[in-house]
Amino acid sequence: MRHLPGISKTQTCVRAASAAFALAAACPPPAFCADHPAHVSVPLTLNETFVQPESTRRMIALVRRIYDESDPLMNPYRSSSQIPLLQAMERQGDADTAADPRWLSEVKLRLAVQFLQAGRIKEALRQFDSAGRYFKDANLPLDPRVELSIRTGIVLCHLRDGERANCLANHNPDSCIFPLRGGGIHSLQDGSRAAVDELTGILSKDPRDLRARWLLNIAKMTLGEYPAGVPERWLIPPERFAAEDDIGRFPDVAGALGLDVNGLAGGVVMEDFDHDGFLDLMVSSWGFTERDQLRVFRSNGDGTFIERTGNAGLNGIVGGLNLVHGDFNNDGFADVLLLRGAWFLTEGNYPFSLLRNNGDFTFTDVTEEAGLLHFKPTQTAAWFDFDGDGWLDIYVGNESTADHPNPCELFRNNRDGTFTECAAESGAAIVGYVKSVAAGDFNNDGRPDLFLSGLGGERVLLRNDGPLGAAGAWRFTDVAAEAGIDGPTDSFPSWFWDYDNDGWLDLMVTGYAIQDVGDIAADYLGRPTPGAKARLYRNNGDGTFENVSRAAGVSRVIHAMGANYGDLDNDGWLDFYAGTGNPDYATIVPSRMFRNAGGAKFLEVTTSGGFGQLQKGHGIAFGDIDNDGDQDVYSVVGGALDDDFYQNQLFANPGHGNRWLKLRLEGVRSNRAAIGARIKVVVRDSSGATRAIHRVVGTGASFGSNPLRQEIGLGKAEAVERVEVLWPATGATQVFERLEPDHAYSIREGDAAAKPFGLKSFTLPLTPPAAGHHHHM
């Protein structure tokens, strides 16, 4: 079996942290989060009669202790904690005439970076200036790369200052939506104008600097001076950003609903936690302070939401970069896995949390009693029933470096509320810097398989071969090479899906490696670039895949961190949305939406739909949150650095006039959530022609968690001829006829008929609130 090769600490910091404006050899990679401005508070609802379970309190205390005892200087994402330590080192160096000038210059530059990343902009500007003068005073040669890094650091100080004064302090639905217009134009322009002056100087010295060119075009957009105000030789023409199809504008209504949580990178679960027919939201922020509180919002079913974080027993739970849900105890209520420690290298040995849904909109951390208390850095996992016993198991993808191997883990459900780890005996203990785990039955043999992607290694496709012998251990075999999966080498989200509706699961793998934002600029300009491009593998139906990325229109430097898929226009073909970026403040790039054009190719609809968020995108969920038949999109926005917080978004679907069908499946011999069940919907249009639409029950891609009820677009169908459900534990297929379009049905394994159920709809405010409205600061 091939394993993802180990990655050194240096490689991990450079690749994973995307070191802020690359201070070259002058400074270690930057930091990202954990310590946040003290002025930010998190309002929580709290029922004073609610007593938090002891197991939850123990986990909260354990996570806090690990954080408090960790070394900030060993964690590349703790700027605020590093600053006083670096200041002490700088004072010591300044006072010591024998201090090594090169060492002291590195300390000064690193301190400037940490000030910026902590949001202390004025101090950062002073420190960059001081560091530059120190090179001259100490008669040190100033490497051109370091000089450029200092100038770029100054640019980023000014740009972030402008974002704080406008996009955050006066947030509105147009803020940071690319290309900027209306309320997205900065009214307070000092920051952007100062950045333009610096960028003009950088480009005058080196017109080939694509990073500076990209940032100049963005800065000019914030001033309302794009494209006319950009010198022609540095202009990125507007046609390069033009939509390839018109999907209609999806306005951001999160602020109007109180769902615009203002935090850092995190995950999202969109699910009906209490079975009242309305989709609720759970969102996380990946740091470890009060402002990183895990939060849950209950839909009132009338277009309003109420935060239930305190009442739900979640107060004090922090640190989740990603969330994924299932039903581990088959009680019918969605439980949540919260994943911690990713990117933190040797300081990332945190436990993940299994949050049991108690059925009354409260949650209990049962990690320890379930036998899941392990300490390894991760942000990715998948629920699946690998042995077909009707109970969901868990596969966790861990992050390893060359000197700190952390094998991935496979937890088999013991059917009594506990799990047993069995990855090594099953051939699934992969070692690598794993960023994505996707589960799906790619060869249609009835057993769910696994795909793993990550940084610095080959892809791993673990075929589920079943047990060895009558009572042997379950076995997985890596068949990526023979299946034709050969890249990209560096990637982040991935997912199985049937994008062409042929009944075979295809595979999408997003690229995640750039030198800097100039690689993305080059891709938009149609120039060659070493940036990692996304790949789409079409299933050939014989155990192999064909790379159709170029023909399908996805061979682009998307640079996705979060992603998920759904059907924006209810045409029956799955579309996808990528939340983009990296920790580097210079990676100001739009999140990107792609519409599936009949299973043949994907057309970018980012700008026509208003999806081009320039802040950092993470967890994505597609779901019909207002029960009107079409899917809306929730996006967790916010970066990794201490100060890189931003408001989450809910893009409301304006509607496209197509038909739909909702199916809520319940397993009996299969797992109750029906994860892995295959659905085939055969529809007939007005001409009498029929077609099949295929879906698999699950939560979507690897970073973001869609609702488990299936929301299936039917296009212009006049009738649903039949629905076929293949149950995962038994392999039996049931056929249901005479279902009506634009209705919702509950299907229980073994029952002869599908049962209709009503869904009360409400209206989302498609006209956004006035500028300046914001929540949760």
XYZ file of C-alpha atoms in Angstrom, residues 67-706:
640
model
C -4.093 25.265 24.811
C -2.722 26.975 27.916
C 0.234 24.585 28.115
C 1.174 24.825 24.444
C 4.146 26.859 23.241
C 3.067 29.927 21.225
C 6.434 30.102 19.455
C 5.966 26.530 18.206
C 2.502 27.283 16.870
C 2.598 29.316 13.643
C -0.901 30.687 14.304
C -0.702 32.504 17.645
C 0.397 36.027 16.821
C -1.008 37.752 19.898
C 0.785 35.310 22.197
C 4.024 35.606 20.251
C 4.194 39.413 20.350
C 5.307 39.895 24.001
C 7.846 37.092 23.625
C 9.290 38.644 20.469
C 9.301 42.105 22.035
C 11.391 40.762 24.896
C 13.788 39.184 22.421
C 14.015 42.456 20.486
C 14.752 44.462 23.656
C 17.408 41.973 24.637
C 18.995 42.185 21.200
C 18.917 45.976 21.123
C 20.623 46.130 24.527
C 23.261 43.522 23.722
C 26.047 45.012 21.600
C 27.284 41.504 20.861
C 23.944 40.348 19.465
C 24.021 38.831 15.985
C 22.577 41.541 13.687
C 21.097 38.975 11.319
C 19.277 37.248 14.170
C 17.983 40.583 15.438
C 16.797 41.608 11.969
C 14.802 38.375 11.773
C 13.240 39.079 15.178
C 12.251 42.597 14.099
C 10.682 41.373 10.852
C 8.868 38.551 12.560
C 7.505 40.982 15.125
C 6.203 43.247 12.338
C 4.361 40.290 10.828
C 2.822 39.316 14.157
C 1.582 42.875 14.769
C -0.144 42.814 11.389
C -1.673 39.410 11.940
C -2.908 40.424 15.383
C -4.640 43.502 13.947
C -2.306 46.025 15.562
C -1.911 47.937 12.319
C -0.199 51.136 13.530
C 2.375 49.145 15.471
C 2.923 46.901 12.465
C 3.616 49.889 10.208
C 6.081 51.304 12.724
C 7.759 47.929 13.078
C 8.131 47.386 9.307
C 9.697 50.844 9.071
C 11.974 50.094 12.022
C 13.040 46.760 10.534
C 13.890 48.412 7.231
C 15.972 51.095 8.933
C 17.750 48.499 11.057
C 19.213 46.836 7.958
C 20.730 50.171 6.959
C 21.942 51.100 10.452
C 23.526 47.680 10.955
C 25.164 47.789 7.494
C 23.346 44.577 6.548
C 22.776 43.835 2.859
C 19.058 44.057 2.181
C 18.079 41.075 0.065
C 15.672 42.264 -2.690
C 13.198 39.587 -1.625
C 13.213 40.869 1.942
C 12.858 44.461 0.758
C 9.848 43.430 -1.331
C 8.393 41.563 1.626
C 8.663 44.683 3.804
C 6.977 46.832 1.164
C 4.261 44.212 0.657
C 3.760 44.030 4.433
C 3.125 47.775 4.423
C 0.603 47.309 1.583
C -1.239 44.663 3.576
C -1.339 46.876 6.658
C -3.105 49.559 4.641
C -5.484 47.120 2.937
C -6.467 45.494 6.210
C -6.941 48.922 7.783
C -9.383 49.725 4.967
C -11.225 46.434 5.452
C -11.618 47.059 9.155
C -12.940 50.609 8.658
C -15.368 49.657 5.903
C -16.186 45.968 5.401
C -16.306 45.182 9.122
C -17.298 48.416 10.886
C -19.871 49.288 8.200
C -20.705 45.846 6.906
C -23.464 45.445 4.305
C -24.458 42.690 1.850
C -22.249 44.180 -0.896
C -19.141 44.257 1.299
C -16.207 42.390 -0.255
C -18.360 40.831 -3.007
C -16.233 40.644 -6.138
C -16.213 42.634 -8.370
C -16.908 45.381 -5.851
C -19.882 47.641 -6.464
C -22.540 49.621 -4.602
C -22.075 49.253 -0.869
C -18.820 47.399 -1.471
C -17.042 50.647 -2.404
C -15.145 52.016 0.588
C -16.437 55.276 1.985
C -13.329 55.634 4.165
C -10.578 55.439 1.586
C -7.321 56.315 3.357
C -6.217 52.695 3.694
C -6.768 51.760 0.053
C -5.192 54.981 -1.255
C -2.063 54.384 0.807
C -1.947 50.808 -0.518
C -2.279 52.051 -4.110
C 0.688 54.380 -3.628
C 2.881 51.532 -2.351
C 1.722 49.120 -5.062
C 2.398 51.680 -7.770
C 5.947 51.951 -6.474
C 6.409 48.166 -6.467
C 5.069 47.807 -10.023
C 7.141 50.736 -11.297
C 10.209 48.827 -10.140
C 9.001 45.424 -11.411
C 5.999 45.504 -13.787
C 6.045 41.678 -13.893
C 5.010 41.343 -10.243
C 1.606 39.676 -10.634
C 0.927 39.710 -6.903
C 1.243 43.491 -6.797
C -0.779 43.792 -10.003
C -3.628 41.734 -8.546
C -3.664 43.739 -5.314
C -3.612 47.024 -7.232
C -6.721 46.006 -9.176
C -8.477 44.988 -5.943
C -7.477 48.233 -4.201
C -8.795 50.245 -7.136
C -12.093 48.344 -6.916
C -12.473 49.386 -3.271
C -12.082 53.025 -4.392
C -14.613 52.725 -7.218
C -11.827 53.377 -9.724
C -11.754 50.003 -11.487
C -11.228 49.532 -14.377
C -10.867 53.109 -15.641
C -8.472 54.182 -12.910
C -6.017 51.292 -13.379
C -3.115 52.015 -15.748
C -3.633 49.877 -18.853
C -0.293 48.077 -18.479
C -1.367 46.826 -15.026
C -5.072 46.292 -15.656
C -6.672 42.865 -15.292
C -9.535 43.353 -17.762
C -13.108 43.014 -16.451
C -13.927 40.409 -19.098
C -11.558 38.025 -17.317
C -14.036 37.934 -14.431
C -17.212 37.768 -16.516
C -19.730 35.059 -15.649
C -20.028 32.212 -18.139
C -23.751 31.927 -17.415
C -26.407 33.985 -15.634
C -27.622 32.183 -12.512
C -29.430 35.225 -11.074
C -28.356 37.223 -8.057
C -28.337 35.384 -4.713
C -28.402 38.170 -2.097
C -26.645 37.725 1.236
C -29.401 37.787 3.873
C -27.401 36.517 6.865
C -27.418 39.928 8.547
C -31.178 40.285 8.301
C -31.617 36.884 9.984
C -28.955 37.300 12.667
C -26.884 34.514 11.100
C -23.888 36.666 10.146
C -21.643 35.180 12.813
C -18.392 37.135 12.900
C -15.532 34.714 13.451
C -12.524 32.971 12.063
C -12.216 29.904 9.845
C -14.744 27.242 10.734
C -17.271 24.651 9.702
C -21.039 24.468 9.351
C -23.780 21.895 9.777
C -27.154 22.647 8.221
C -29.672 20.163 9.627
C -33.071 19.812 11.268
C -31.759 19.012 14.735
C -35.161 18.758 16.424
C -37.353 17.269 13.670
C -39.678 20.238 13.426
C -39.326 20.421 9.639
C -37.007 23.429 9.579
C -33.272 23.491 8.961
C -31.116 24.789 11.794
C -27.459 25.863 11.708
C -24.406 24.994 13.800
C -21.240 26.988 13.060
C -17.733 26.928 14.474
C -14.653 29.149 14.663
C -11.358 27.370 14.908
C -9.555 29.265 17.691
C -9.539 28.587 21.419
C -10.866 31.747 23.064
C -14.330 33.021 23.956
C -14.909 34.511 20.516
C -14.437 31.042 18.980
C -17.503 29.620 20.678
C -19.340 26.856 18.795
C -22.805 28.254 18.093
C -26.176 26.825 17.137
C -29.208 28.646 15.708
C -32.705 27.195 15.724
C -35.127 28.129 12.981
C -38.408 29.468 14.299
C -40.094 28.501 11.045
C -41.227 32.029 10.281
C -38.134 33.585 8.751
C -36.399 34.220 12.067
C -33.745 32.303 13.988
C -32.858 32.235 17.656
C -29.458 31.384 19.024
C -29.685 28.400 21.370
C -25.991 27.931 22.160
C -26.319 28.152 25.935
C -29.577 26.229 26.146
C -28.095 23.525 23.922
C -25.276 22.889 26.397
C -22.538 24.152 24.111
C -21.141 27.069 26.143
C -17.359 26.789 26.337
C -16.904 24.419 23.395
C -14.303 25.943 21.079
C -11.632 25.043 18.568
C -13.555 23.366 15.740
C -12.216 24.024 12.254
C -14.659 21.593 10.668
C -17.956 19.922 11.563
C -19.570 16.826 10.067
C -22.750 15.142 11.217
C -24.299 11.672 11.307
C -26.352 9.528 13.695
C -23.985 7.232 15.561
C -26.554 5.735 17.975
C -29.446 5.303 15.516
C -31.853 7.350 17.618
C -32.959 9.465 14.668
C -31.259 12.684 15.756
C -28.188 14.148 14.065
C -24.992 14.017 16.121
C -21.991 16.208 15.308
C -18.270 15.499 15.097
C -16.173 18.603 15.839
C -12.557 18.386 14.618
C -9.570 20.170 16.173
C -5.836 20.736 15.909
C -5.358 21.069 12.145
C -2.368 23.106 10.913
C -0.885 23.368 14.430
C 1.938 20.874 13.792
C 3.375 19.485 17.045
C 1.073 21.788 19.029
C -2.038 20.287 17.432
C -2.588 17.208 19.593
C -6.128 18.095 20.570
C -9.037 15.677 20.898
C -11.961 15.916 18.546
C -15.446 15.983 20.092
C -18.452 13.767 19.482
C -21.516 15.822 20.375
C -24.527 13.588 20.980
C -27.875 15.116 20.065
C -30.195 14.371 22.979
C -33.335 14.931 20.913
C -34.427 18.059 22.798
C -32.067 20.530 21.112
C -29.343 19.865 23.663
C -25.983 18.223 23.003
C -23.608 16.282 25.236
C -19.910 15.693 24.604
C -19.604 11.895 24.801
C -16.141 11.576 23.254
C -14.503 9.867 26.205
C -17.298 7.443 27.034
C -17.547 6.521 23.343
C -13.880 5.473 23.308
C -12.901 8.287 20.930
C -10.567 10.307 23.134
C -7.502 10.521 20.877
C -4.964 13.341 20.552
C -3.962 14.028 16.972
C -4.291 17.090 14.705
C -7.172 16.804 12.258
C -9.871 18.731 10.468
C -11.392 16.012 8.318
C -13.489 12.904 8.917
C -16.272 10.930 7.289
C -19.256 9.008 8.635
C -19.882 5.751 6.780
C -20.985 2.185 7.511
C -17.921 0.379 6.204
C -18.958 -3.097 7.389
C -22.654 -2.889 6.497
C -23.922 -3.704 9.981
C -26.376 -0.807 10.061
C -24.321 1.404 12.383
C -22.221 4.379 11.306
C -18.466 4.175 11.695
C -15.972 7.063 11.535
C -12.794 7.540 9.530
C -10.547 10.398 10.713
C -7.809 11.834 8.490
C -4.890 13.050 10.618
C -1.968 15.350 9.838
C 1.579 13.984 9.983
C 4.978 15.546 9.526
C 8.215 13.693 8.842
C 9.153 13.546 12.512
C 5.641 13.342 13.958
C 3.617 10.585 12.267
C -0.083 10.515 13.141
C -1.725 7.605 11.310
C -5.318 8.055 10.225
C -7.905 6.254 12.334
C -10.873 4.008 11.614
C -13.403 3.760 14.447
C -15.783 0.798 14.186
C -19.148 1.302 15.847
C -19.703 -1.309 18.583
C -23.474 -0.701 18.476
C -23.556 0.169 22.182
C -22.527 3.821 22.092
C -18.812 3.030 21.868
C -16.242 2.616 19.096
C -13.100 0.517 18.571
C -10.150 1.823 16.559
C -9.120 -0.660 13.842
C -7.277 1.240 11.086
C -3.999 -0.700 11.238
C -5.601 -4.143 11.081
C -7.798 -2.933 8.206
C -4.973 -1.478 6.114
C -6.340 2.039 6.530
C -3.727 3.608 8.853
C -2.515 6.053 6.205
C 0.266 8.453 7.224
C 0.337 11.864 5.558
C -0.707 15.488 5.849
C -4.346 14.581 5.196
C -6.726 17.457 4.486
C -9.730 15.612 3.104
C -11.600 12.350 3.590
C -14.473 11.428 1.287
C -16.567 8.263 1.488
C -18.433 6.706 -1.441
C -18.949 3.415 -3.240
C -17.026 4.167 -6.443
C -17.214 0.635 -7.881
C -20.864 -0.088 -7.020
C -20.045 -3.266 -5.107
C -22.164 -2.280 -2.129
C -19.229 -1.398 0.133
C -18.307 2.267 0.762
C -14.743 3.212 -0.174
C -12.547 6.137 0.926
C -10.585 8.844 -0.850
C -7.888 10.860 0.934
C -6.171 13.994 -0.262
C -3.624 16.250 1.379
C -0.444 18.236 1.053
C 2.778 16.936 -0.425
C 1.724 13.421 -1.357
C 0.002 11.154 -3.786
C -3.736 10.603 -3.644
C -5.051 7.541 -1.794
C -8.156 5.648 -2.960
C -8.955 2.966 -0.394
C -11.115 0.266 -1.947
C -13.233 -1.542 0.610
C -12.531 -5.238 0.024
C -14.673 -6.568 2.856
C -13.577 -9.145 5.436
C -10.755 -11.603 4.859
C -12.387 -14.981 5.289
C -15.563 -15.736 7.173
C -14.569 -13.854 10.319
C -11.461 -11.995 9.226
C -10.588 -8.351 9.661
C -12.115 -5.913 7.217
C -9.562 -4.832 4.606
C -8.957 -1.709 2.510
C -6.561 -1.583 -0.455
C -5.080 1.535 -2.026
C -5.971 1.383 -5.721
C -5.403 5.021 -6.685
C -2.702 4.253 -9.250
C -4.604 1.508 -11.053
C -7.769 3.628 -10.942
C -5.999 6.515 -12.707
C -6.033 9.004 -9.802
C -2.718 10.827 -10.066
C -3.103 14.319 -8.634
C -3.011 17.092 -7.778
C -0.118 16.585 -5.383
C -1.367 19.336 -3.057
C -5.093 19.481 -2.460
C -7.693 20.319 0.161
C -11.451 19.563 -0.227
C -12.575 16.544 -2.216
C -15.825 14.686 -2.769
C -17.567 11.820 -4.497
C -20.633 12.792 -6.533
C -22.494 11.698 -9.633
C -22.110 14.922 -11.602
C -23.203 13.349 -14.913
C -26.141 11.277 -13.587
C -24.941 7.949 -14.964
C -25.227 6.013 -11.701
C -21.481 5.904 -10.994
C -19.759 8.127 -8.445
C -17.223 10.539 -9.899
C -14.503 12.301 -7.922
C -13.615 15.973 -7.532
C -10.266 17.013 -6.029
C -9.416 20.693 -5.568
C -5.834 21.955 -5.858
C -4.200 23.800 -2.992
C -0.721 25.122 -3.771
C 0.331 28.558 -4.990
C 3.512 30.602 -4.695
C 1.359 33.648 -3.945
C -1.771 35.321 -5.270
C 0.094 36.055 -8.495
C -0.525 32.427 -9.534
C -4.272 33.038 -9.340
C -3.894 36.275 -11.289
C -1.942 34.384 -13.955
C -4.727 31.809 -14.231
C -7.367 34.501 -14.720
C -5.131 36.081 -17.382
C -4.724 32.763 -19.186
C -1.008 32.585 -18.473
C 0.966 29.495 -17.451
C 1.150 29.047 -13.696
C 2.578 26.455 -11.297
C -0.502 26.815 -9.088
C -2.298 23.537 -8.364
C -5.442 23.145 -10.463
C -8.641 21.313 -9.609
C -9.251 17.895 -11.115
C -12.477 16.154 -12.013
C -12.304 12.391 -12.479
C -15.164 10.776 -14.373
C -15.989 7.224 -13.354
C -15.597 4.793 -16.266
C -17.721 2.155 -14.554
C -14.912 -0.420 -14.559
C -12.920 0.585 -11.496
C -11.031 3.345 -13.285
C -11.464 7.084 -13.752
C -10.760 9.510 -16.585
C -9.364 12.969 -15.922
C -11.906 15.248 -17.648
C -10.892 18.463 -15.866
C -10.029 20.488 -18.930
C -13.034 19.420 -20.998
C -15.341 20.005 -18.023
C -14.021 23.522 -17.442
C -12.649 23.017 -13.915
C -8.912 22.920 -14.656
C -8.373 26.208 -12.848
C -6.378 27.519 -9.883
C -9.381 27.731 -7.567
C -7.353 27.392 -4.333
C -10.259 26.057 -2.292
C -10.261 25.590 1.472
C -13.960 24.785 1.930
C -16.383 23.425 -0.657
C -19.701 21.729 -1.112
C -22.227 20.947 -3.788
C -25.950 21.168 -4.467
C -28.385 22.125 -7.197
C -28.737 25.899 -7.455
C -31.375 25.973 -10.170
C -33.170 22.640 -9.570
C -32.263 21.401 -13.042
C -31.205 17.999 -11.681
C -27.486 18.566 -12.199
C -25.129 19.138 -9.259
C -23.276 22.465 -8.991
C -20.453 23.352 -6.578
C -19.173 26.301 -4.534
C -15.569 26.722 -3.395
C -14.580 28.864 -0.413
C -11.110 30.099 -1.290
C -7.947 31.569 0.174
C -5.180 30.836 2.652
C -3.839 32.534 5.801
C -1.777 35.056 3.819
C -3.504 38.467 3.949
C -2.405 39.002 0.347
C -4.541 36.101 -0.889
C -7.548 38.311 -1.520
C -9.409 36.142 -4.035
C -13.094 35.496 -4.676
C -14.876 32.353 -3.595
C -16.175 30.712 -6.753
C -19.438 29.094 -7.857
C -19.769 26.709 -10.810
C -23.003 25.631 -12.481
C -23.278 22.163 -14.000
C -24.366 22.478 -17.635
C -26.113 19.187 -18.260
C -23.301 16.968 -17.031
C -21.025 18.046 -19.884
C -19.116 20.930 -18.340
C -19.155 23.523 -15.586
C -19.758 27.225 -16.170
C -18.534 29.785 -13.673
C -21.385 31.896 -12.273
C -19.487 33.626 -9.469
C -20.089 37.190 -10.589
C -23.630 36.771 -11.930
C -24.746 35.150 -8.673
C -22.907 37.509 -6.316
C -20.920 34.676 -4.716
C -17.428 36.193 -5.076
C -16.609 36.804 -1.419
C -13.072 38.217 -1.221
C -12.557 37.225 2.405
C -11.416 33.726 3.363
C -13.989 30.991 2.655
C -14.314 27.776 4.650
C -17.309 25.557 5.524
C -20.105 25.512 2.901
C -23.622 24.066 3.153
C -26.356 23.870 0.507
C -29.905 23.513 1.808
C -33.462 24.793 1.401
C -33.483 26.821 4.573
C -36.843 28.515 3.836
C -38.587 25.345 2.540
C -39.608 27.016 -0.713
C -38.182 24.230 -2.888
C -34.797 25.600 -3.925
C -31.460 25.460 -2.153
C -29.831 28.378 -0.402
C -26.130 28.469 0.450
C -24.519 29.159 3.835
C -20.836 30.095 3.854
C -18.511 30.328 6.859
C -16.183 33.248 6.178
C -13.085 34.241 8.117
C -9.405 33.487 8.010
C -6.917 31.860 10.299
C -4.872 34.797 11.550
C -5.817 36.460 14.837
C -7.416 39.492 13.203
C -8.795 37.862 10.055
C -12.388 37.578 11.240
C -15.389 38.229 9.021
C -19.159 37.800 8.865
C -20.660 34.527 7.628
C -23.112 34.654 4.755
C -26.412 33.132 3.687
C -27.060 33.432 -0.036
C -30.806 33.334 -0.668
C -31.930 31.529 -3.811
C -34.090 33.800 -6.013
C -35.734 30.758 -7.663
C -35.562 29.423 -11.209
C -38.997 27.942 -11.819
C -37.945 24.280 -11.889
C -39.603 21.367 -10.094
C -38.262 19.559 -7.037
C -38.624 16.555 -4.755
C -37.563 16.144 -1.127
C -36.874 12.727 0.359
C -36.229 11.948 4.014
C -34.903 8.402 4.269
C -34.897 6.262 7.419
C -32.900 3.062 7.607
C -34.057 0.037 9.602
C -31.507 -2.664 8.832
C -29.349 0.082 7.304
C -28.070 2.942 9.459
C -31.002 5.072 10.500
C -29.648 8.234 8.801
C -29.485 6.178 5.563
C -26.006 7.503 4.791
C -24.798 5.695 1.687
C -28.290 4.922 0.351
C -28.488 5.377 -3.416
C -31.479 7.129 -4.977
C -32.588 7.050 -8.596
C -35.418 9.360 -9.613
C -36.923 8.800 -13.054
C -38.876 11.791 -14.368
C -40.912 12.518 -17.483
C -41.173 15.873 -19.240
C -43.984 17.342 -21.339
C -42.726 15.641 -24.493
C -42.878 12.238 -22.861
C -39.101 11.893 -22.647
C -37.670 10.401 -19.466
C -34.372 10.813 -17.684
C -32.770 9.563 -14.472
C -31.399 11.707 -11.673
C -29.016 10.022 -9.215
C -28.207 10.955 -5.630
C -26.441 9.340 -2.657
C -27.479 10.199 0.893
C -24.708 12.060 2.686
C -23.572 15.474 3.809
C -21.741 16.462 0.633
C -18.096 17.404 0.353
C -15.327 17.249 2.949
C -15.536 20.805 4.378
C -19.127 21.721 5.173
C -22.105 19.519 6.036
C -25.347 19.557 4.003
